[in-house]
Amino acid sequence: MKLFQTLILLLTFSAISANEHNHHYNTNEQVVVWVDTVGPFANSQETYEFTQLPYCLGEKTLLDHHHETLGEALLGVELINLGTNIQFAKNEEKEILCKTTLSNSDIKTFIYAIRNNYWHQLYVDDLTAWVFVGEEDEPLSNNDNINNVEERKQYLYTMKNFSISYNGDQIIEVNVTNLNPVHLKPDADEMHITFTYSVYWTKTDKLFSNRWAKYLDSDFFEHKIHWFSILNSFMMVIFLVGLVAVIMLRAISRDYARYDKEEGLLDLDRDLGDEYGWKQVHGDVFRSPSRLTWISAMVGTGTQLVVLSFIIILYTIMGDLYLERATILTATIFLYAVTSMISGYFGGSYYAKYGGKNWIKTMFITSGLWPGVVSGVVFSINFIAIYKTSSKAIPFFTMVAILAIWLFLIFPLTLLGAIIGRNWAGEPNFPCRVNPIPRPVPDKIWYAEPIMIILLAGILPFGSIFIETYFIFTSFWAPNKTYYVYGFMLLVFIILITVTACVSIVSTYFLLNSEDHRWHWTSFFASGSTGGYVFLYAIYYFFARTKMTGVFQTTWYFGYMGLVCFGMFIMLGTVGHLTAEKFIRKIYSNVKID
Ligand SMILES: *[C@@H]1O[C@H](CO)[C@@H](O)[C@H](O)[C@H]1NC(C)=O
Ligand SMILES: *[C@@H]1O[C@H](CO)[C@@H](O)[C@H](O)[C@H]1NC(C)=O
């Protein structure tokens, strides 16, 4: 664990002042205040560089810019030294930060920002505080047109009051309040503004280890509903596991008994007899699926994503990563690269098992599928970010770094995995022979059609994660809520995988019983359809629960939601497909067919 953390630090060329790293200060040592990006309160992902507002910064004696990790660069974190001269445990009364003269257009910029509820984040010793740019008058009476902005006055906050508590040589809590609002006159030619700050230090007995408690909204995340939903999903798991057990018993014991009696009959007789159901398609279930290359690539990628998600959640729980800016993202990228052997291995062995010949192409698709989709979405959003000069625009150097990771880490590891998988686990060891001519799929009732199974199968798994989805969305899209209950997430993840596996078995059994042998893609899509339901929920969430506006934020939201849901589709599709394959092997392996 420690080694890995060090590795990440090394790889991410992180170099900030030493005291911010160990969080111990000497008396009168400088404490840096970093300002993060500015942006509208309702659009948490629409952020701009701080300096795009005509603020001024103080004189700096230390670093100017915070060196970024890879994750921070991707998330558009832009930390700039505000230029305050704050010393540890030393009070300051109304110190001057800087003086500036606002031109008419600067004033208009500030007015625009205040009208749109712009705010920004401050970091002091990694602790964060949120402050608004300014405030707006309430309309004088209800009769006034609220939208008539000319009637309302905008005030710019010019003073920050830092209230910092400390215990020994460590900073425990930081509160920042805004003071001295200055009325911005929209038609003034210029205004002289002085930004000031005060600092009040107080001693406290609170422990350093508890300093994050105030950011973790435990009333919200540990609400009764949350516990209740877990319990609920757990009941669902028990019910489904019971159902699967019943199916297995039925399929394996009773059906075999009948089937064995008929041994020795010709296939033709069997087909014409009153025997029907899954046994009829034994000559087709192990036929190679259509588009073998793609299903192999998806199975490989899905397996990797499942393993990766487990590792990330566990690692986050153990390392308390949620407390650190963008660390989860940085860790995810490197862990993704390191685990790409898994996708190569499973994709390669799956492909070889079904007798695929063009494994090089499959390997290329496996290694490029997920990175390709992600980069496609990220680059499209990036165009809009660049156009809007948002800080979310990804720097060129970061893109090169990502490309290098793909080229020198992901690709070779996938190749290695594919070679191992092909040679060591690529034996086509299916229990039944494949008939040379595919059996025609009989006409059947509408609800046994694959498309209906696909639509219905996603509902239960979605139901089991629905509440958790709400919590995750809220913590991601609402400002200043940090998701920290990764224990819940782990539990829900395990429940989701179990429910998906069970539903996949049930729906595959149903499909085969209707003498339909097209189970490969059906089981994949049926299990993956949960991702589709999550996306539908995301659409509802956007309109009902958030106040996001504007092209940029909307694209961002749907782009990344789509990506997450596609990831879920591949992961759960793989889980469902592989479980269905295990199930089919199991029920057909005892059937003796000559
Ligand atoms: C700033 O905050 C401190 C501590 O909360 C308070 O005592 C002080 O009065 C505030 N300063 C001003 C100018 O309001
Ligand atoms: C910060 O604000 C909270 C809530 O108003 C208060 O309980 C706490 O004592 C303040 N801390 C400091 C260091 O001023």
XYZ file of C-alpha atoms and ligand atoms in Angstrom:
622
model
C 0.000 0.000 0.000
C 2.662 2.487 1.046
C 4.887 1.474 -1.809
C 2.081 2.042 -4.226
C 1.365 5.471 -2.815
C 4.987 6.441 -3.161
C 4.974 5.152 -6.696
C 1.989 7.300 -7.556
C 3.650 10.314 -6.003
C 6.779 9.701 -8.002
C 4.891 9.139 -11.201
C 2.826 12.248 -10.811
C 5.711 14.622 -10.362
C 4.018 16.156 -7.395
C 6.126 18.773 -5.681
C 4.451 21.073 -3.245
C 5.955 22.747 -0.242
C 7.005 20.196 2.297
C 4.804 21.468 5.104
C 1.668 20.984 3.161
C 2.692 17.383 2.817
C 3.416 16.610 6.427
C 0.970 19.202 7.836
C 3.339 20.408 10.558
C 4.226 24.097 10.805
C 6.735 26.081 12.814
C 5.556 29.259 14.502
C 5.413 32.138 12.015
C 5.993 29.816 9.121
C 4.097 30.815 6.019
C 0.745 29.153 5.357
C -0.200 29.331 1.702
C -3.754 30.032 0.596
C -4.498 28.460 -2.778
C -7.438 29.555 -4.854
C -9.083 27.062 -7.120
C -11.138 27.728 -10.211
C -14.263 29.903 -10.296
C -17.604 28.878 -11.706
C -21.357 29.015 -11.302
C -22.667 27.393 -8.135
C -25.265 25.250 -9.930
C -22.860 23.849 -12.536
C -20.273 22.095 -10.464
C -18.183 21.059 -13.484
C -18.210 24.357 -15.357
C -15.099 25.958 -14.009
C -12.799 28.719 -15.203
C -9.382 29.786 -14.136
C -9.438 32.148 -11.215
C -7.618 34.813 -13.173
C -10.411 35.016 -15.733
C -12.192 37.217 -13.244
C -10.414 40.570 -12.894
C -9.207 39.782 -9.385
C -5.751 40.773 -8.319
C -3.288 38.646 -6.422
C -0.912 39.567 -3.629
C 2.857 39.555 -3.638
C 4.265 36.061 -3.516
C 7.274 34.872 -1.687
C 6.705 31.204 -2.359
C 5.437 29.147 -5.236
C 3.027 30.624 -7.669
C 1.317 27.589 -9.113
C 0.605 24.324 -7.466
C 2.240 21.479 -9.342
C -0.429 19.177 -10.493
C -0.880 15.465 -10.456
C -2.204 13.783 -13.564
C -5.641 13.463 -12.005
C -5.722 17.155 -11.142
C -4.743 18.135 -14.655
C -7.577 16.026 -16.029
C -10.099 17.384 -13.576
C -9.090 20.964 -14.323
C -7.886 21.752 -10.831
C -5.894 25.012 -11.079
C -4.410 26.072 -7.817
C -2.969 29.560 -7.708
C -1.290 31.136 -4.718
C -3.602 33.932 -3.597
C -0.613 35.858 -2.311
C -1.691 36.333 1.286
C 1.057 36.582 3.825
C -0.355 34.378 6.537
C 1.958 33.065 9.198
C 1.214 30.159 11.436
C -0.537 31.219 14.659
C -0.150 34.946 13.923
C -3.275 37.108 13.798
C -3.610 39.776 11.151
C -6.139 42.587 11.154
C -7.252 43.905 7.805
C -4.060 43.342 5.869
C -4.042 44.638 2.316
C -3.926 41.844 -0.234
C -3.760 43.957 -3.373
C -5.188 47.035 -5.033
C -6.649 47.137 -8.462
C -8.518 49.431 -10.788
C -11.500 47.880 -12.517
C -12.337 49.161 -15.967
C -15.921 49.286 -17.081
C -15.681 45.893 -18.732
C -14.083 44.408 -15.610
C -17.039 45.679 -13.600
C -19.400 44.084 -16.085
C -17.500 40.802 -15.779
C -17.880 40.827 -12.018
C -21.558 41.730 -12.290
C -22.064 38.812 -14.663
C -20.288 36.468 -12.265
C -22.298 37.656 -9.266
C -25.584 37.402 -11.125
C -24.728 33.820 -12.030
C -23.799 32.919 -8.467
C -20.124 32.367 -9.163
C -18.082 30.977 -6.360
C -14.702 29.434 -5.837
C -12.852 27.152 -3.558
C -9.909 27.975 -1.321
C -7.404 25.525 0.029
C -5.453 26.107 3.205
C -3.238 23.199 4.182
C -5.427 20.924 2.018
C -8.533 22.013 3.905
C -11.077 23.636 1.717
C -13.568 26.450 2.054
C -16.062 27.776 -0.469
C -16.666 31.456 -0.979
C -18.943 33.419 -3.278
C -17.707 36.219 -5.470
C -20.371 38.618 -4.316
C -24.016 39.051 -3.540
C -27.059 40.533 -5.147
C -29.827 42.671 -3.700
C -33.140 41.079 -3.110
C -35.734 42.693 -5.378
C -37.431 45.490 -3.490
C -40.932 44.097 -3.567
C -42.669 41.111 -5.007
C -44.278 43.283 -7.632
C -40.924 43.959 -9.191
C -39.944 41.826 -12.058
C -37.417 39.441 -10.531
C -35.694 39.019 -13.836
C -35.194 42.701 -14.237
C -31.532 42.649 -13.355
C -31.093 46.362 -13.879
C -33.166 46.940 -10.774
C -30.962 44.771 -8.622
C -27.635 45.857 -7.261
C -24.549 43.656 -7.218
C -21.955 43.779 -4.476
C -18.439 42.447 -4.707
C -16.867 41.009 -1.565
C -13.534 42.634 -1.000
C -12.486 41.194 2.315
C -11.895 37.664 3.448
C -11.934 36.781 7.107
C -9.958 33.612 7.777
C -10.700 31.938 11.042
C -8.252 29.120 11.600
C -7.984 26.803 14.552
C -4.875 24.849 15.359
C -3.720 22.170 17.737
C -0.005 22.182 18.477
C 1.724 22.670 15.157
C -1.154 21.416 13.024
C -4.042 23.197 11.376
C -7.406 21.712 12.324
C -10.151 23.860 10.881
C -10.488 26.749 8.465
C -13.527 28.993 8.082
C -13.584 31.800 5.575
C -16.219 34.513 5.629
C -16.748 37.300 3.155
C -16.966 40.884 4.307
C -16.976 44.441 2.984
C -19.325 44.163 0.019
C -18.707 46.990 -2.453
C -21.508 48.118 -4.735
C -20.547 47.671 -8.387
C -21.859 50.500 -10.535
C -22.510 49.157 -14.003
C -21.893 52.460 -15.731
C -18.844 53.629 -13.800
C -15.818 54.133 -16.031
C -13.518 52.708 -13.439
C -13.486 51.722 -9.799
C -10.625 51.450 -7.345
C -10.906 48.334 -5.270
C -8.720 47.198 -2.406
C -8.867 43.550 -1.440
C -8.071 42.822 2.174
C -8.008 39.927 4.582
C -7.915 39.217 8.293
C -6.675 36.132 10.029
C -7.738 34.885 13.434
C -6.028 31.919 14.965
C -7.589 30.020 17.827
C -6.305 27.071 19.795
C -8.403 23.950 19.845
C -8.296 20.501 21.414
C -9.712 18.780 18.356
C -7.518 16.071 16.987
C -5.883 16.275 13.592
C -7.396 12.947 12.638
C -10.905 14.388 13.060
C -10.369 17.419 10.936
C -12.212 16.026 7.938
C -15.362 15.236 9.864
C -16.993 18.555 9.031
C -16.742 17.887 5.276
C -18.347 14.490 5.525
C -22.058 14.964 5.695
C -22.843 11.993 7.898
C -26.493 12.962 8.366
C -26.912 12.674 4.638
C -24.821 9.622 3.843
C -25.676 7.558 6.893
C -29.375 8.271 6.677
C -31.817 5.476 7.586
C -32.862 5.211 3.945
C -29.346 4.238 3.006
C -29.229 1.359 5.476
C -32.734 0.351 4.574
C -31.927 0.152 0.882
C -28.962 -2.111 1.544
C -31.156 -4.401 3.604
C -33.731 -4.391 0.856
C -31.213 -5.310 -1.824
C -29.915 -8.007 0.414
C -33.355 -9.590 0.613
C -33.524 -9.472 -3.161
C -30.240 -11.351 -3.351
C -31.551 -14.074 -1.058
C -34.704 -14.399 -3.122
C -32.790 -14.617 -6.393
C -30.248 -17.080 -5.110
C -33.189 -19.243 -4.012
C -34.731 -18.976 -7.452
C -31.479 -19.970 -9.131
C -31.131 -22.929 -6.785
C -34.603 -24.096 -7.770
C -33.778 -23.794 -11.462
C -30.561 -25.714 -11.044
C -32.304 -28.490 -9.192
C -35.044 -28.682 -11.768
C -32.691 -28.546 -14.705
C -30.134 -30.923 -13.367
C -32.039 -33.604 -11.517
C -35.564 -33.911 -12.889
C -34.846 -33.081 -16.475
C -31.900 -35.406 -16.631
C -33.933 -38.286 -15.329
C -36.321 -37.873 -18.220
C -33.629 -37.239 -20.706
C -31.549 -40.265 -19.899
C -34.482 -42.560 -20.595
C -34.564 -41.345 -24.132
C -30.964 -42.072 -24.750
C -30.450 -44.038 -27.879
C -33.232 -42.338 -29.751
C -32.314 -40.563 -32.919
C -32.139 -36.818 -32.842
C -35.048 -36.706 -35.242
C -37.257 -38.739 -32.948
C -36.326 -36.553 -30.097
C -37.210 -33.450 -32.002
C -40.576 -34.858 -32.948
C -41.327 -36.230 -29.514
C -43.053 -34.286 -26.789
C -39.694 -33.453 -25.274
C -38.979 -29.764 -25.547
C -36.919 -27.161 -23.776
C -33.286 -26.408 -23.311
C -32.040 -29.893 -24.182
C -33.193 -29.415 -27.744
C -30.537 -26.835 -28.459
C -27.527 -28.781 -27.201
C -26.091 -28.863 -30.685
C -26.136 -25.080 -30.951
C -25.361 -23.550 -27.568
C -21.628 -23.864 -27.995
C -21.614 -22.486 -31.486
C -19.238 -19.574 -31.829
C -21.155 -16.305 -31.250
C -21.664 -13.864 -34.072
C -19.098 -11.033 -34.025
C -16.722 -13.133 -31.976
C -14.025 -10.471 -32.077
C -16.240 -7.882 -30.428
C -17.666 -10.109 -27.767
C -14.142 -11.259 -26.892
C -12.942 -7.677 -26.627
C -15.911 -6.789 -24.452
C -15.531 -9.813 -22.192
C -11.838 -8.994 -21.750
C -12.501 -5.329 -21.031
C -15.413 -6.135 -18.740
C -13.390 -8.553 -16.645
C -10.686 -5.961 -16.263
C -13.180 -3.269 -15.261
C -14.771 -5.512 -12.636
C -11.392 -6.319 -11.095
C -10.345 -2.684 -11.346
C -13.499 -1.463 -9.615
C -12.944 -3.888 -6.770
C -9.354 -2.786 -6.335
C -10.239 0.909 -6.482
C -13.011 0.623 -3.929
C -10.873 -1.445 -1.561
C -7.883 0.813 -2.018
C -10.027 3.885 -1.389
C -11.403 2.379 1.801
C -7.971 1.435 3.089
C -6.117 4.553 2.067
C -8.860 7.136 2.774
C -8.217 8.445 -0.716
C -11.458 10.396 -0.914
C -9.867 13.046 1.258
C -7.316 14.006 -1.334
C -7.823 16.020 -4.450
C -8.078 13.878 -7.583
C -6.057 11.046 -6.082
C -8.701 8.477 -6.928
C -8.576 9.477 -10.580
C -4.786 9.349 -10.728
C -4.779 5.963 -9.012
C -7.477 4.672 -11.364
C -5.504 5.558 -14.461
C -2.391 3.789 -13.276
C -4.274 0.806 -11.946
C -6.121 0.554 -15.233
C -2.839 0.431 -17.088
C -1.357 -2.118 -14.731
C -4.383 -4.402 -14.888
C -4.644 -4.415 -18.678
C -3.095 -7.843 -18.725
C -6.392 -9.120 -17.385
C -8.328 -7.898 -20.384
C -5.744 -9.371 -22.731
C -5.872 -12.696 -20.953
C -9.647 -13.080 -20.800
C -10.285 -11.599 -24.224
C -7.584 -13.787 -25.771
C -8.673 -17.019 -24.134
C -12.346 -16.411 -24.909
C -11.517 -15.797 -28.548
C -9.315 -18.861 -28.823
C -11.890 -21.095 -27.151
C -14.397 -20.392 -29.876
C -11.801 -21.062 -32.496
C -11.113 -17.493 -33.578
C -8.165 -17.113 -35.915
C -7.511 -13.396 -36.133
C -6.265 -12.881 -32.614
C -4.041 -9.902 -33.397
C -7.039 -7.861 -34.460
C -8.952 -8.980 -31.397
C -6.078 -7.980 -29.172
C -5.946 -4.517 -30.757
C -9.659 -4.027 -30.225
C -9.420 -5.286 -26.644
C -6.659 -2.892 -25.739
C -8.295 0.029 -27.505
C -11.979 -0.446 -26.750
C -12.329 1.235 -23.378
C -9.470 3.749 -23.728
C -10.835 4.598 -27.175
C -14.371 5.233 -25.998
C -13.155 7.254 -23.036
C -10.813 9.395 -25.117
C -13.507 9.891 -27.742
C -15.890 11.326 -25.175
C -13.203 13.292 -23.366
C -11.884 14.859 -26.558
C -15.331 15.898 -27.741
C -16.030 17.539 -24.421
C -12.582 19.045 -24.535
C -13.439 20.952 -27.709
C -16.297 22.686 -25.954
C -14.123 23.278 -22.893
C -11.476 24.951 -25.046
C -14.089 27.015 -26.826
C -15.492 28.177 -23.487
C -11.930 28.667 -22.141
C -12.900 26.508 -19.216
C -10.218 25.238 -16.877
C -11.601 21.789 -17.645
C -9.754 21.897 -20.979
C -7.066 19.251 -20.831
C -3.534 20.545 -21.341
C -1.641 19.196 -24.340
C 1.085 17.733 -22.181
C -1.439 15.686 -20.242
C -2.814 14.248 -23.463
C 0.667 13.212 -24.504
C 1.193 11.611 -21.102
C -2.027 9.619 -21.455
C -1.101 8.522 -24.958
C 2.290 7.402 -23.691
C 0.657 5.358 -20.948
C -1.455 3.603 -23.536
C 1.438 2.991 -25.877
C 4.053 1.847 -23.409
C 1.993 0.238 -20.679
C -1.537 -0.701 -21.680
C -0.820 -2.026 -25.144
C 2.182 -4.261 -24.345
C 0.477 -5.630 -21.229
C -2.675 -6.477 -23.166
C -0.553 -8.183 -25.797
C 1.244 -10.210 -23.158
C -2.046 -11.148 -21.524
C -3.539 -12.174 -24.851
C -0.605 -14.454 -25.662
C -0.787 -16.134 -22.259
C -4.565 -16.472 -22.439
C -4.519 -17.885 -25.956
C -1.909 -20.508 -25.234
C -2.817 -21.560 -21.721
C -6.546 -21.146 -21.472
C -7.718 -21.270 -25.061
C -8.751 -24.928 -25.293
C -12.243 -25.394 -26.720
C -13.366 -27.810 -24.008
C -17.118 -27.677 -24.518
C -19.216 -30.576 -23.234
C -21.373 -30.875 -26.374
C -20.562 -31.121 -30.034
C -21.824 -28.356 -32.318
C -24.204 -29.389 -35.079
C -23.012 -28.347 -38.513
C -26.313 -26.702 -39.385
C -27.849 -24.221 -36.967
C -31.265 -25.169 -35.695
C -33.934 -22.664 -36.686
C -35.338 -20.684 -33.790
C -39.053 -21.467 -33.449
C -41.750 -18.804 -33.301
C -42.625 -18.000 -29.752
C -44.591 -15.715 -27.511
C -43.498 -12.101 -27.539
C -42.077 -12.010 -24.047
C -39.624 -14.803 -24.801
C -37.995 -12.789 -27.588
C -34.402 -11.781 -26.759
C -35.256 -8.102 -26.934
C -37.894 -8.426 -24.227
C -35.553 -10.462 -22.050
C -32.917 -7.785 -22.479
C -35.327 -5.029 -21.486
C -36.715 -6.866 -18.480
C -33.505 -8.331 -17.104
C -31.974 -4.953 -16.231
C -34.799 -3.892 -13.948
C -33.956 -6.006 -10.913
C -30.227 -5.154 -10.759
C -31.099 -1.508 -11.257
C -33.616 -1.754 -8.444
C -30.927 -3.094 -6.160
C -28.610 -0.130 -6.709
C -31.146 2.610 -7.267
C -30.772 4.322 -3.869
C -26.994 4.092 -3.923
C -27.038 5.659 -7.374
C -28.875 8.617 -5.911
C -26.214 9.079 -3.241
C -23.358 8.799 -5.699
C -24.948 11.210 -8.166
C -25.665 13.707 -5.439
C -22.163 13.633 -4.087
C -20.734 14.016 -7.556
C -23.010 16.636 -9.031
C -23.962 18.664 -5.999
C -21.245 21.010 -4.852
C -19.400 20.327 -1.609
C -20.612 16.861 -0.797
C -17.793 14.358 -0.525
C -18.728 10.742 -0.997
C -16.990 8.789 1.704
C -19.105 5.737 2.478
C -17.090 3.402 0.290
C -18.000 0.512 2.570
C -21.583 0.922 1.391
C -20.346 1.133 -2.157
C -18.430 -2.108 -1.829
C -21.473 -3.859 -0.402
C -23.728 -2.525 -3.134
C -21.180 -3.502 -5.766
C -21.108 -7.081 -4.498
C -24.899 -7.154 -4.359
C -25.098 -5.793 -7.891
C -22.739 -8.445 -9.229
C -24.651 -11.200 -7.454
C -28.045 -9.991 -8.627
C -26.756 -9.628 -12.175
C -25.339 -13.137 -12.153
C -28.605 -14.601 -10.827
C -30.783 -12.684 -13.258
C -28.523 -13.789 -16.071
C -28.945 -17.448 -15.142
C -32.707 -17.105 -14.879
C -33.055 -15.295 -18.175
C -30.685 -17.649 -20.008
C -32.629 -20.633 -18.738
C -35.824 -18.998 -19.908
C -34.331 -18.287 -23.322
C -32.966 -21.793 -23.838
C -36.233 -23.307 -22.717
C -37.938 -21.467 -25.521
C -35.474 -23.332 -27.757
C -33.598 -20.212 -28.657
C -29.849 -20.771 -28.692
C -28.770 -17.169 -29.292
C -27.718 -16.770 -25.690
C -24.273 -15.190 -26.151
C -25.229 -11.655 -26.974
C -28.605 -11.933 -25.295
C -27.034 -12.687 -21.934
C -24.500 -9.923 -22.483
C -27.084 -7.302 -23.331
C -29.609 -8.529 -20.778
C -27.142 -8.108 -17.943
C -25.665 -4.943 -19.374
C -29.043 -3.286 -19.771
C -28.760 -2.124 -16.159
C -26.343 0.481 -17.514
C -29.124 1.709 -19.794
C -31.488 2.058 -16.859
C -28.887 4.000 -14.910
C -28.564 6.340 -17.880
C -32.339 6.854 -17.969
C -32.165 7.662 -14.285
C -29.348 10.113 -14.989
C -31.591 11.912 -17.484
C -34.337 12.135 -14.882
C -31.831 13.309 -12.282
C -30.567 16.061 -14.561
C -33.986 17.567 -15.045
C -35.502 16.936 -11.649
C -32.668 17.288 -9.192
C -30.138 19.724 -10.551
C -30.171 23.270 -11.746
C -27.449 22.830 -14.344
C -27.619 25.053 -17.375
C -25.593 25.829 -20.461
C -24.093 23.829 -23.280
C -20.870 23.045 -21.501
C -22.295 21.682 -18.283
C -24.971 19.715 -20.145
C -22.467 18.081 -22.459
C -20.196 17.366 -19.567
C -22.972 15.784 -17.594
C -24.310 13.577 -20.348
C -20.895 12.776 -21.764
C -19.543 11.472 -18.507
C -22.795 9.867 -17.421
C -22.872 8.062 -20.764
C -19.319 6.900 -20.185
C -20.076 5.604 -16.709
C -23.168 3.806 -17.954
C -21.269 2.289 -20.867
C -18.655 1.074 -18.397
C -21.423 -0.490 -16.327
C -22.858 -2.066 -19.459
C -19.575 -3.761 -20.307
C -18.883 -4.812 -16.722
C -22.295 -6.228 -15.959
C -22.661 -7.675 -19.447
C -19.444 -9.585 -18.888
C -20.528 -10.770 -15.454
C -23.843 -11.954 -16.854
C -22.345 -13.554 -19.917
C -19.642 -15.448 -18.054
C -22.141 -16.645 -15.437
C -24.496 -17.799 -18.182
C -21.622 -19.664 -19.807
C -20.763 -21.408 -16.526
C -24.426 -22.273 -16.055
C -24.752 -23.701 -19.555
C -21.600 -25.760 -19.200
C -22.958 -27.098 -15.936
C -26.365 -28.146 -17.192
C -25.108 -29.624 -20.447
C -22.049 -31.329 -19.059
C -23.944 -34.266 -17.622
C -26.033 -34.779 -20.721
C -24.555 -37.640 -22.735
C -24.862 -36.871 -26.382
C -23.152 -39.020 -28.925
C -13.551 37.558 11.642
O -13.796 36.320 12.299
C -13.440 36.300 13.684
C -13.609 34.910 14.193
O -14.819 34.346 13.765
C -14.290 37.315 14.426
O -13.926 37.310 15.797
C -14.052 38.671 13.818
O -14.898 39.617 14.435
C -14.308 38.663 12.326
N -13.882 39.940 11.781
C -14.707 40.840 11.295
C -14.115 42.087 10.767
O -15.902 40.606 11.238
C -16.193 27.479 11.880
O -17.616 27.552 11.777
C -18.300 26.595 12.539
C -19.778 26.715 12.221
O -20.182 28.037 12.188
C -17.986 26.779 14.024
O -18.670 25.802 14.788
C -16.495 26.641 14.222
O -16.174 26.883 15.569
C -15.745 27.606 13.337
N -14.333 27.320 13.435
C -13.409 28.263 13.502
C -12.008 27.814 13.576
O -13.707 29.420 13.499
